[in-house]
Coordinates of C-alpha atoms and ligand atoms in Angstrom, one line a residue:
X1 CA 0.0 0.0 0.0
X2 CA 1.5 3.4 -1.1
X3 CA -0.1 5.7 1.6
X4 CA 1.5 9.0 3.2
X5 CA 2.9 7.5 6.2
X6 CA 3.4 9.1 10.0
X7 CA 5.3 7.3 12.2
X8 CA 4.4 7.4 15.8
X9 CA 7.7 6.7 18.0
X10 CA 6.6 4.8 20.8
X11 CA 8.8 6.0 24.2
X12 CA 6.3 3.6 26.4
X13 CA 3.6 6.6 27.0
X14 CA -0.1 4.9 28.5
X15 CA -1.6 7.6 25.3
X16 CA 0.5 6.4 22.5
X17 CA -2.3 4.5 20.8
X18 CA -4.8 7.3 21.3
X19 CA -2.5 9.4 19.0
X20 CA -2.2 7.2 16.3
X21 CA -5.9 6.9 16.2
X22 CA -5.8 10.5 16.0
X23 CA -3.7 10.5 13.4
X24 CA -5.9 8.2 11.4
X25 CA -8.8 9.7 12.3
X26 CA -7.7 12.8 10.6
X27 CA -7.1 10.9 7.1
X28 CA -3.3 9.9 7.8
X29 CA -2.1 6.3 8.2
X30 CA 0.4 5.9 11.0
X31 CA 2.0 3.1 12.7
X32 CA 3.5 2.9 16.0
X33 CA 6.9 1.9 16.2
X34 CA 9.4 0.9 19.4
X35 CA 11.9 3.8 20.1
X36 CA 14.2 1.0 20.0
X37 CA 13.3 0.6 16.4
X38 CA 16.9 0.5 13.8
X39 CA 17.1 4.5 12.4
X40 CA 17.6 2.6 8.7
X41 CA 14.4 1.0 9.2
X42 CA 12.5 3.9 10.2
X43 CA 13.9 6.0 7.1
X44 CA 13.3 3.3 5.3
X45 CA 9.4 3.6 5.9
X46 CA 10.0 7.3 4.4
X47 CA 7.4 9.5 6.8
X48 CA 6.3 12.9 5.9
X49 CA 6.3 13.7 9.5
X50 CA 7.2 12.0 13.2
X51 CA 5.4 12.0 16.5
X52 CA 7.4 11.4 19.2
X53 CA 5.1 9.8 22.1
X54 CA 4.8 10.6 26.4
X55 CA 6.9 8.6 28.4
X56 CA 7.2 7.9 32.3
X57 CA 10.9 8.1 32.3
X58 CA 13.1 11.9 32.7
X59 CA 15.0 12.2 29.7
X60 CA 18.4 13.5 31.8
X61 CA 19.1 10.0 32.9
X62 CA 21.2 7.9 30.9
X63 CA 18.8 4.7 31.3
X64 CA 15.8 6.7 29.9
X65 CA 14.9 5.7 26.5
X66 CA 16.3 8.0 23.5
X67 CA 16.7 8.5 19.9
X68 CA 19.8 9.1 17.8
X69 CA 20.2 12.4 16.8
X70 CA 20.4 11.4 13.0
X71 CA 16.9 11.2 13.3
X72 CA 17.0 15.4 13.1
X73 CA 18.9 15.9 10.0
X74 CA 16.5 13.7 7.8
X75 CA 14.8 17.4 7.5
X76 CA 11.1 15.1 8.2
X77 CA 8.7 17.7 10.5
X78 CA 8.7 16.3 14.5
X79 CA 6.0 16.6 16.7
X80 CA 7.1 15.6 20.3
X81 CA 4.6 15.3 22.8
X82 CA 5.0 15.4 26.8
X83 CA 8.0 12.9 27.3
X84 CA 8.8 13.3 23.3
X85 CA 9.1 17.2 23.9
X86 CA 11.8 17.2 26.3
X87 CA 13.3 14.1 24.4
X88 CA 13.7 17.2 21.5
X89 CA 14.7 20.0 23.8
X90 CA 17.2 17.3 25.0
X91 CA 18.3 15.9 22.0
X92 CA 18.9 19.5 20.3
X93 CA 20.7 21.3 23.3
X94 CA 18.0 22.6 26.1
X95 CA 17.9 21.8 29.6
X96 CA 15.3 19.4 31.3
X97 CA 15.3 19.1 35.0
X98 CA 12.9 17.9 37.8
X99 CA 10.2 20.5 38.5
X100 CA 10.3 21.8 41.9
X101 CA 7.0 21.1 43.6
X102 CA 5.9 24.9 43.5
X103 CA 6.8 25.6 40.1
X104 CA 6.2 23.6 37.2
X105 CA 5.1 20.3 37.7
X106 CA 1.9 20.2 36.1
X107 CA -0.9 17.5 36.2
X108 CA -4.6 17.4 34.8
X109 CA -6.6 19.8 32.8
X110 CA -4.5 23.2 33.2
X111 CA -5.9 27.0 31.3
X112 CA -3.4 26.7 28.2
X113 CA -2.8 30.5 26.1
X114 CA -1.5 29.6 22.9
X115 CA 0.1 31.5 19.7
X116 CA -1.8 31.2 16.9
X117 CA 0.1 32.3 14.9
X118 CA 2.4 29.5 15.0
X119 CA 1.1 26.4 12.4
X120 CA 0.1 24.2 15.1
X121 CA -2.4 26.6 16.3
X122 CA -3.6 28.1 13.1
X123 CA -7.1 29.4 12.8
X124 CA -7.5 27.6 16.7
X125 CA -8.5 29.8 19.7
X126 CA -5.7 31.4 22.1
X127 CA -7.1 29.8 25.1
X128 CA -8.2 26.6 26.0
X129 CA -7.6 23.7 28.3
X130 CA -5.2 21.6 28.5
X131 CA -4.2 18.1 29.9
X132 CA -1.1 18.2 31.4
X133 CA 0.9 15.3 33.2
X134 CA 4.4 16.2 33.4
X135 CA 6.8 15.8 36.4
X136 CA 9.9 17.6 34.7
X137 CA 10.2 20.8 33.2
X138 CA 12.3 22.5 30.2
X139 CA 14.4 24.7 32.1
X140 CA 16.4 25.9 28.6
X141 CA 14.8 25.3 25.4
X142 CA 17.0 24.7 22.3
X143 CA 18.2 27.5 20.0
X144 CA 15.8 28.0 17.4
X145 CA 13.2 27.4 19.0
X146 CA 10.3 30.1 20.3
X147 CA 7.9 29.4 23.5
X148 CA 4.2 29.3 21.5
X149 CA 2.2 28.5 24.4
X150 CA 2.4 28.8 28.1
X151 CA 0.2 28.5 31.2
X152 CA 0.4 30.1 34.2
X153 CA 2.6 27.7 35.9
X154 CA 4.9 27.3 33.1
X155 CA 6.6 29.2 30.2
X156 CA 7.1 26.7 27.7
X157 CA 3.9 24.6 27.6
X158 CA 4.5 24.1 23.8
X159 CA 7.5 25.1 21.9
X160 CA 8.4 25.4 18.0
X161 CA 11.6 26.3 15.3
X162 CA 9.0 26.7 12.6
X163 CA 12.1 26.6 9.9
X164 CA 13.0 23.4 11.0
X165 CA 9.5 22.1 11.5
X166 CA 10.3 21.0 14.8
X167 CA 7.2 21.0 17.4
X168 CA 7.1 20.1 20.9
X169 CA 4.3 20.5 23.7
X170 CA 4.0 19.6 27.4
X171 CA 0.6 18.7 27.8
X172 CA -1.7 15.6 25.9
X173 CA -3.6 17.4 22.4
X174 CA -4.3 13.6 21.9
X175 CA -6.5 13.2 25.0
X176 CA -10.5 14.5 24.9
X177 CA -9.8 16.8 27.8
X178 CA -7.1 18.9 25.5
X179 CA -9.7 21.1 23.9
X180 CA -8.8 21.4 20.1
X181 CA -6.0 18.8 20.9
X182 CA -7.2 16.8 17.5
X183 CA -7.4 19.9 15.3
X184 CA -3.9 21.0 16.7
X185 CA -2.6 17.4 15.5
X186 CA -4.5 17.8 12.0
X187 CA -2.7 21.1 11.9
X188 CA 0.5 19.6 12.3
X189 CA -0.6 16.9 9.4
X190 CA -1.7 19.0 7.1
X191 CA -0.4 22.9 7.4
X192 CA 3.2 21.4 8.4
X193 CA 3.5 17.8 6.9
X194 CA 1.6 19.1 4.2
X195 CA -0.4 15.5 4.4
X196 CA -3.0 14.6 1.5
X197 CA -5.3 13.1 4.0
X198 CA -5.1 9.7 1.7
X199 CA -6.1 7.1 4.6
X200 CA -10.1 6.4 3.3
X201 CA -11.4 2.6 4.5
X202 CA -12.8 2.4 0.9
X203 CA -9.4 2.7 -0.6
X204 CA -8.3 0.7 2.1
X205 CA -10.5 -1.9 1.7
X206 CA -9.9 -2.4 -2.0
X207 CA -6.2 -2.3 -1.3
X208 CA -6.4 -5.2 1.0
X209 CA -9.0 -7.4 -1.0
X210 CA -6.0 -7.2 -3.7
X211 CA -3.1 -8.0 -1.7
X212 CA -5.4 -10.8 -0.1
X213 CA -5.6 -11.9 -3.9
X214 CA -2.4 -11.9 -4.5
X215 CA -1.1 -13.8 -1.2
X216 CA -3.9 -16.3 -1.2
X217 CA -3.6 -17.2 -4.9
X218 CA -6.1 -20.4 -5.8
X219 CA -5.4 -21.1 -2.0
X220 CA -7.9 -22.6 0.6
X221 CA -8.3 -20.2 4.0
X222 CA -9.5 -21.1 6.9
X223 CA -11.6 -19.1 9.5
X224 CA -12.8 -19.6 13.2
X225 CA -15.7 -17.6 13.4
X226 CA -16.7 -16.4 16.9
X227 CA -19.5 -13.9 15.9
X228 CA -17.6 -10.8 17.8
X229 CA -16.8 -7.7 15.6
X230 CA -13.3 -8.6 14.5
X231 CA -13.5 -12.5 13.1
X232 CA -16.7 -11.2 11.5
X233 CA -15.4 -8.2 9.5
X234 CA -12.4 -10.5 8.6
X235 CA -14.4 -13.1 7.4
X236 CA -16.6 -10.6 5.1
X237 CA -13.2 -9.4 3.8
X238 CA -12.2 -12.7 2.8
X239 CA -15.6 -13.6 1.2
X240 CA -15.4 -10.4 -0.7
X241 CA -11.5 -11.1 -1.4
X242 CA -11.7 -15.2 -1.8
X243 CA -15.3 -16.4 -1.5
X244 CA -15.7 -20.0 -2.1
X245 CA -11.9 -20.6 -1.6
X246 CA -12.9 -19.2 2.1
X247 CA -14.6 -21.8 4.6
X248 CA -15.7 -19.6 8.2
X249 CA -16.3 -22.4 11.1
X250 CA -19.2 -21.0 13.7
X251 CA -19.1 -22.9 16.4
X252 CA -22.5 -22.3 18.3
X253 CA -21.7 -23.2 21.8
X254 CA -25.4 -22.5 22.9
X255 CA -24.2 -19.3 25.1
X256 CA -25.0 -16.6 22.7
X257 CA -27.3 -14.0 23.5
X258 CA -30.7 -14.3 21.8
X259 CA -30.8 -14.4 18.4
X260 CA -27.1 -14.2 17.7
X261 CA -26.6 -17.3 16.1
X262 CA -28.9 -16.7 13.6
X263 CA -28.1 -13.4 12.9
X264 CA -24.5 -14.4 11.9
X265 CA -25.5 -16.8 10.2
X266 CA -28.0 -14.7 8.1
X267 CA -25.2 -11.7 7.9
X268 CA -23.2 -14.6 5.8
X269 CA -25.2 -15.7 3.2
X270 CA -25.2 -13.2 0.8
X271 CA -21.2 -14.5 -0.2
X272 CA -20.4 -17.6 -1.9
X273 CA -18.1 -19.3 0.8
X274 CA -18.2 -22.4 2.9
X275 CA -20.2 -21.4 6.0
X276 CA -20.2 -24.4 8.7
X277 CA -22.6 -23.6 11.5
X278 CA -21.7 -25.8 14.4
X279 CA -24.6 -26.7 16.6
X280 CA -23.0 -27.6 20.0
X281 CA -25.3 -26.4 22.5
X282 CA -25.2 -30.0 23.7
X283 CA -21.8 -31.0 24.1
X284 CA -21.0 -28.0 25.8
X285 CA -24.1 -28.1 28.4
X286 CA -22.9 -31.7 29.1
X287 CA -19.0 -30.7 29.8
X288 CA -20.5 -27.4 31.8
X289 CA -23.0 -29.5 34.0
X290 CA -22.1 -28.9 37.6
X291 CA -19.6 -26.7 37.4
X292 CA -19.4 -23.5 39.3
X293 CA -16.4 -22.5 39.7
X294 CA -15.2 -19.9 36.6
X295 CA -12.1 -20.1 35.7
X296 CA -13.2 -23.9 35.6
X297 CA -15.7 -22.8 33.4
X298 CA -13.8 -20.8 31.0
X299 CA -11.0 -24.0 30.5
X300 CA -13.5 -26.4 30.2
X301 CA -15.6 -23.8 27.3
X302 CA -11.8 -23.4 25.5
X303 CA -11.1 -26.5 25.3
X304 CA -14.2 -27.8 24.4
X305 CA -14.1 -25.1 21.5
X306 CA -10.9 -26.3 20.2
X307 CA -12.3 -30.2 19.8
X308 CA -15.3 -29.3 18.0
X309 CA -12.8 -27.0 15.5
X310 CA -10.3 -30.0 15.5
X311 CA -13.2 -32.3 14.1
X312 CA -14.5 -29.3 11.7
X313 CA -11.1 -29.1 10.3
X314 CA -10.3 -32.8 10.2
X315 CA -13.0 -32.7 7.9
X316 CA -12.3 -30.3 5.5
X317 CA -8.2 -31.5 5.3
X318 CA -5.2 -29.2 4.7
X319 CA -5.9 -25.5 4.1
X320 CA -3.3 -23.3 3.2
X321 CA -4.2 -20.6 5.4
X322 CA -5.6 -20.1 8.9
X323 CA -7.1 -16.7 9.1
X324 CA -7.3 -14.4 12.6
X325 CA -9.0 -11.3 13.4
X326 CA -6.2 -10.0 15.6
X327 CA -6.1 -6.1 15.3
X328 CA -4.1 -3.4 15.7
X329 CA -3.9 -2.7 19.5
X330 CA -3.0 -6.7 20.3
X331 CA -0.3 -5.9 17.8
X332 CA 1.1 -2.8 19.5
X333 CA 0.1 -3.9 23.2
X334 CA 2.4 -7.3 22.8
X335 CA 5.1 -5.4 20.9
X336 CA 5.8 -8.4 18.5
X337 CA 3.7 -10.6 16.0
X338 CA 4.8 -14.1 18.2
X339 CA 2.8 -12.3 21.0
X340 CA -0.1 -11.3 19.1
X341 CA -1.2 -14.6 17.5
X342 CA -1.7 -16.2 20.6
X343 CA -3.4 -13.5 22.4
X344 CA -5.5 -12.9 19.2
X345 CA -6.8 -16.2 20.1
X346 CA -7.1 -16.1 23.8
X347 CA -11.6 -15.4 22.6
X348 CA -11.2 -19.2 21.8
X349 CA -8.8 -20.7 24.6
X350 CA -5.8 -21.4 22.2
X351 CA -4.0 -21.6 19.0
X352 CA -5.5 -24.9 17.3
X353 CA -1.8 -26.0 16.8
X354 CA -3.2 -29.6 15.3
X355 CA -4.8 -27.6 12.4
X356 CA -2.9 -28.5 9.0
X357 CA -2.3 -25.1 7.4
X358 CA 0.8 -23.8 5.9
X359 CA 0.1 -19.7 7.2
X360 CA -1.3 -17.7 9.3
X361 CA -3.0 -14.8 7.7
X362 CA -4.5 -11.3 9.8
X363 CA -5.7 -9.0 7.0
X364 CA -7.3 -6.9 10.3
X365 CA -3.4 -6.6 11.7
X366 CA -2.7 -2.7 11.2
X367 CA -6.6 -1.6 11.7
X368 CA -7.8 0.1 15.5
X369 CA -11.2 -1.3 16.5
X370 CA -13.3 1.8 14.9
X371 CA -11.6 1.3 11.9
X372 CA -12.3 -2.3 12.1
X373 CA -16.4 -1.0 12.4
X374 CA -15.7 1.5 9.1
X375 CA -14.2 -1.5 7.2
X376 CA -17.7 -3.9 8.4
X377 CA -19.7 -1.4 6.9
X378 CA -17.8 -0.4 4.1
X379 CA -18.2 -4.3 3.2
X380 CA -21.8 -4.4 4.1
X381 CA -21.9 -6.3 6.9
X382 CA -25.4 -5.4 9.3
X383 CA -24.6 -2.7 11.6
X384 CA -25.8 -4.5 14.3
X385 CA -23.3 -6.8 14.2
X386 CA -20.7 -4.0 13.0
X387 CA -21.7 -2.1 16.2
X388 CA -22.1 -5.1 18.8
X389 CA -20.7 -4.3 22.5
X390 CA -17.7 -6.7 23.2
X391 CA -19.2 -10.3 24.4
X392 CA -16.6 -12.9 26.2
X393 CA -15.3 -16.1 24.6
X394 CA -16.8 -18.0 26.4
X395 CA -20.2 -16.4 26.9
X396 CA -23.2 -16.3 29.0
X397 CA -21.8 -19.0 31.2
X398 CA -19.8 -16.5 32.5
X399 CA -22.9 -14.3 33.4
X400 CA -24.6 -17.5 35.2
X401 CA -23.2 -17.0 38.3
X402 CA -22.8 -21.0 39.6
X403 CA -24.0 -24.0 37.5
X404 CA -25.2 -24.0 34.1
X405 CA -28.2 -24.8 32.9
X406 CA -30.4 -24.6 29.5
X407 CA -33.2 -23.0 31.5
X408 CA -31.3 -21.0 33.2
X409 CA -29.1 -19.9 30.4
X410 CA -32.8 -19.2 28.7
X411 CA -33.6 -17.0 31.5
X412 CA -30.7 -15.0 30.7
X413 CA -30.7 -14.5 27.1
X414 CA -34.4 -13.4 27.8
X415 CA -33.9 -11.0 30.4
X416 CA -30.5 -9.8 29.0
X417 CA -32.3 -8.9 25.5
X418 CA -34.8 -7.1 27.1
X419 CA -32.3 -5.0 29.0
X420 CA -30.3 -4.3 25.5
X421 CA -34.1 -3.4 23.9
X422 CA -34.8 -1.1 26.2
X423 CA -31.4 0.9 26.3
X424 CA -31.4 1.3 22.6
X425 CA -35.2 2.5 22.8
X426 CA -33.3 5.5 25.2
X427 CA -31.0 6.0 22.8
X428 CA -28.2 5.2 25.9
X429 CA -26.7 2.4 23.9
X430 CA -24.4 5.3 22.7
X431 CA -23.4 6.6 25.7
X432 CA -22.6 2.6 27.2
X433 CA -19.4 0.7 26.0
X434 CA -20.7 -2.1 27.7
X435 CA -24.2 -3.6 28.9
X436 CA -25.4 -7.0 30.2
X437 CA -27.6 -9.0 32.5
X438 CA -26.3 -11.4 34.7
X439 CA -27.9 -14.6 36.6
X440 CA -27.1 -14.5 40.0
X441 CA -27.6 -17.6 42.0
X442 CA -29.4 -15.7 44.5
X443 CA -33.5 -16.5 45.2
X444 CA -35.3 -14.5 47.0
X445 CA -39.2 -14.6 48.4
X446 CA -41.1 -11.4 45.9
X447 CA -45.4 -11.5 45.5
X448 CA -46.8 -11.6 42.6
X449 CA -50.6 -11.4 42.3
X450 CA -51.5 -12.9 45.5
X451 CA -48.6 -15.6 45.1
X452 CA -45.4 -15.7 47.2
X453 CA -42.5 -16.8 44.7
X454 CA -39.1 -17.7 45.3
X455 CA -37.3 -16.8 42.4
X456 CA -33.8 -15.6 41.2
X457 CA -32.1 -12.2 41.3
X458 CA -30.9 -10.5 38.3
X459 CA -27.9 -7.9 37.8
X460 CA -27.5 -5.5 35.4
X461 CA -23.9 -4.0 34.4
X462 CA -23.4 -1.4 32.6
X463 CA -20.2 0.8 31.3
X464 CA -18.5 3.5 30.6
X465 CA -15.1 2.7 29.7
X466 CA -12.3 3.6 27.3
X467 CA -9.9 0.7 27.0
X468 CA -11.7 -1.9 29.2
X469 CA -9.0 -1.7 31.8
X470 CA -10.6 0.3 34.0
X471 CA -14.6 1.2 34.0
X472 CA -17.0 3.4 35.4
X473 CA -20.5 2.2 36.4
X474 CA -22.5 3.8 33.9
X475 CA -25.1 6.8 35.3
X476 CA -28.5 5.3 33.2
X477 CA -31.2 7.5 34.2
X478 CA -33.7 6.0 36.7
X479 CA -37.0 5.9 34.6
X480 CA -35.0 3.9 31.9
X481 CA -33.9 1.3 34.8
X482 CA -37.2 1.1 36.2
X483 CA -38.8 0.3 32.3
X484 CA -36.4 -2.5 32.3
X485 CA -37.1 -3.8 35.6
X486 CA -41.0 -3.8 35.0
X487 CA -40.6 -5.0 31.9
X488 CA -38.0 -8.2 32.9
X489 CA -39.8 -8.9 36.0
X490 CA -42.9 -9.5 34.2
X491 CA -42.3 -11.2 30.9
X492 CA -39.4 -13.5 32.5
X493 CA -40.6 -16.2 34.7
X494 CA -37.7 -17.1 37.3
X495 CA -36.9 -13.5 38.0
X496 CA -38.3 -11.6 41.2
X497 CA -35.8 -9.1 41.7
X498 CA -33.7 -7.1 39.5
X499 CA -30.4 -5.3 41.1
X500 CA -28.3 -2.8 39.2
X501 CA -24.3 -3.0 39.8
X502 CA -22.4 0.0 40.9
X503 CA -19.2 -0.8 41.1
X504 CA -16.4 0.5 38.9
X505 CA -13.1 -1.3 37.9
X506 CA -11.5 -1.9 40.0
X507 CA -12.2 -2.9 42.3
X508 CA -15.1 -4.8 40.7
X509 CA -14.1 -6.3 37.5
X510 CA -16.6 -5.6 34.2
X511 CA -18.1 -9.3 34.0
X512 CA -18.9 -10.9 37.3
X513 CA -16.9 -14.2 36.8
Ligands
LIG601 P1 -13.2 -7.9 33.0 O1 -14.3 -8.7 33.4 O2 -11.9 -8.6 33.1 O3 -13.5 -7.7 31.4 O4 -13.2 -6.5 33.5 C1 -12.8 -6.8 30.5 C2 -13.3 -7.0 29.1 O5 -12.9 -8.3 28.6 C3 -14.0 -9.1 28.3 N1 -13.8 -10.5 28.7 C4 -13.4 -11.5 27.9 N2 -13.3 -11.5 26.5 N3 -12.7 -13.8 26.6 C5 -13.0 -12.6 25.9 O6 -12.9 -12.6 24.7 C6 -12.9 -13.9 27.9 O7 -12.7 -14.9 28.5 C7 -13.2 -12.6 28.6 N4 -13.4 -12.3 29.9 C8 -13.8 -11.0 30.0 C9 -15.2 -8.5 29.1 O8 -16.4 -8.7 28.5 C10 -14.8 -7.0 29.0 O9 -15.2 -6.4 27.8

């Protein structure tokens, strides 16, 4: 692929794949390289500009991570931000040094003035906010070099040698509490990289239906089809790529939610491939009956998984080609591809190493999760799959708290549905990264009618969250809960009581097993 190219130097900041999302967001592909990276290698990619990342380390000591000067003579625009900007001021003759506690150490969202009449700014507004989290402080900035921005606390918030193209700024314009932050880093793109803006998921996408082409020749692939987001859009890129050389394995392991089984399904038929829907509802009931113990649970749903892929495969002998949905942030988060195969398949408890194939093939490798949701639609997959809220490996029968059970996991897929129903009436499913139901194993005495019953408690969890790490219990308003609570505690028999979780992560975790 011949795009403009960014590279994002990666000096181990916790924002460094926020900012190449950025970066493609505003119409520039970027990768994100180690700072470790060979300097031949990096010239070799040939970017029309350079973000240097934050970092947790102080540049002034020898052990810190750094870059080899070269890197400023290749005449290539820099942007360094936070760590990366005193990595600049550093590398090109300033001073860093510790910030004494009442001068410049600066954290959260600080009043920033800026001067717009520097690039980075153009056509912005002098003052905004600004999120700042820096323990050390430029004490001397380079020659060359101008202060364009300050705050009260300190001087040289953001500093520039327009000439050389060189940019460097203290706080985060890659975070959502820098306001403007993503029109300063388009600025930098376009008004001093001069960038095109040629990163479009239509171009991408017929770019990688090509090279898949080209690669997979008259070759068979193979997919394991889990129904998430990512082994869905890279199966519809196949089909569209491949079709009938391409056989997708679904293995229905009976813990959907309601519906889902079908809906994949029906999301697959309009390509000509090889689509094996694996009806194993059974099998896995009969391994889960009993158990209550998760992680228990979880092994026993892996490995269970594999077989039933074993036997699928068995049956349709050697394939050339085992496909994966692993995306960009496994890629960047293990920090080498070894890593990121097995982790991509972590969703189905383990590499099926037994498989005869002769590669392994990611066509979603260098794509962020939105992008992944663009590249779904551009291929015209439902957008209900396209948009659907992360869902665990192994299922509901981690949201049955205690044994398993058909009726029980009925209950569930019920109540949950209902829950999801109602949210999207509210129009909250946009505000929620995450939303669910959970069977606890808790009864309780309720009245119904004139009836005393004895039934079981439900949970419902619901998130805000950015990276799945940590979460905040989402604030859904109270009428919308108590719609859902009528509604559940009426239409599902077996529920009484409905509870809503409040707990963020941590110290509560985002599933409950
Ligand atoms: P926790 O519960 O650890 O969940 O806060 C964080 C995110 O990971 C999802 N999750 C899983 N995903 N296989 C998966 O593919 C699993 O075994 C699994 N367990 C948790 C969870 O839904 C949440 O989005």
């Amino acid at each position: 692929m011949n795009h403009e190219f960014v590279l994002v130097l990666d000096f181990g900041g916790q924002y460094n794949q926020l900012i190449a999302r950025r970066v493609r967001e505003c119409g520039v592909y970027c990768e994100v390289k180690p700072y470790s990276t060979p300097l031949p290698e990096l010239k070799a990619m040939n970017p029309i500009g350079i973000i240097f990342t934050g970092g947790p380390n102080s540049v002034y000591l020898e052990t810190s991570p750094h870059v080899d000067p070269e890197i400023f003579t290749w005449g290539v625009p820099i942007l360094g931000i936070c760590y990366g900007c005193q990595l600049m001021a550093h590398s090109l003759g300033g001073l860093v040094s510790p910030a004494q506690e009442d001068t410049a150490r600066e954290y959260g969202k600080t009043a920033t003035h800026y001067d717009t009449s520097c690039r980075l700014f153009r056509g912005l507004p002098e003052e905004g906010i600004s999120w700042m989290s820096h323990g050390d402080y430029m004490a001397k900035v380079p020659e060359g070099f101008s202060l364009v921005g300050h705050t009260e606390m300190c001087p040289n918030a953001a500093i520039a040698d327009e000439a050389r193209g060189f940019y460097g700024v203290q706080y985060h314009p890659e975070v959502n509490h820098t306001e403007n932050g993503v029109k300063m880093i388009r600025n930098f793109l376009y008004e001093v990289c001069h960038a095109k803006g040629d990163w479009t998921m239509e171009d991408y996408c017929r770019t990688a239906i090509a090279s898949i082409r080209e690669k997979v020749g008259d070759g068979k692939v193979l997919l394991a089809l889990s129904g998430g987001v990512d082994s869905s859009v890279a199966a519809a890129l196949l089909a569209e790529a491949v079709g009938s050389q391409l056989t997708c394995v679904f293995v229905d392991h009976g813990l959907m939610r309601l519906n889902e089984g079908d809906e994949v399904d029906a999301a697959f038929s309009k390509w000509d491939i090889q689509f094996i829907r694996v009806d194993a509802e059974t099998r896995f009931l009969v391994k889960l009956a009993g158990v209550d113990e998760p992680e228990r649970k979880r092994k026993i749903i892996g490995e269970e998984f594999i077989r039933v892929f074993e036997e699928e495969s068995q049956k349709i002998g050697t394939v050339d080609f085992l496909a994966q949905g692993t995306i960009y942030p496994d890629v960047i988060e293990s920090g080498s591809s070894e890593a990121a195969v097995i982790k991509s398949h972590h969703n189905v408890g383990g590499l099926p190493d037994f498989v005869d194939f002769k590669e392994i093939i990611e066509p979603l490798r260098m794509l962020f999760k939105d992008e992944v949701r663009q590249l779904g639609r551009q291929l015209g997959l439902p957008e209900y799959l396209v948009s659907r809220q992360p869902f665990p490996g192994p299922g509901l029968a981690i949201r049955i708290i205690g044994d398993i059970t058909k009726e029980k996991a009925d209950t569930l897929r019920q109540a949950d549905f209902i829950f999801r129903d109602e949210i999207a009436k509210a129009g909250e499913d946009k505000k929620l990264n995450q939303y669910f139901a959970v069977l606890t194993n808790t009864r309780s005495v309720g009245v119904m009618g004139d009836d005393r019953t004895y039934d079981y408690t439900l949970a419902l969890r619901a998130v805000t969250t950015a990276d799945f790490m940590t979460a905040d219990w989402a604030r859904i308003p109270y009428d919308v809960l108590d719609r859902i609570s009528v509604r559940i505690v009426n239409e599902v028999p077996g529920i009484n009581r409905i509870v809503y979780d409040i707990t963020s992560k941590p110290p509560a975790t985002i599933e409950w097993e």
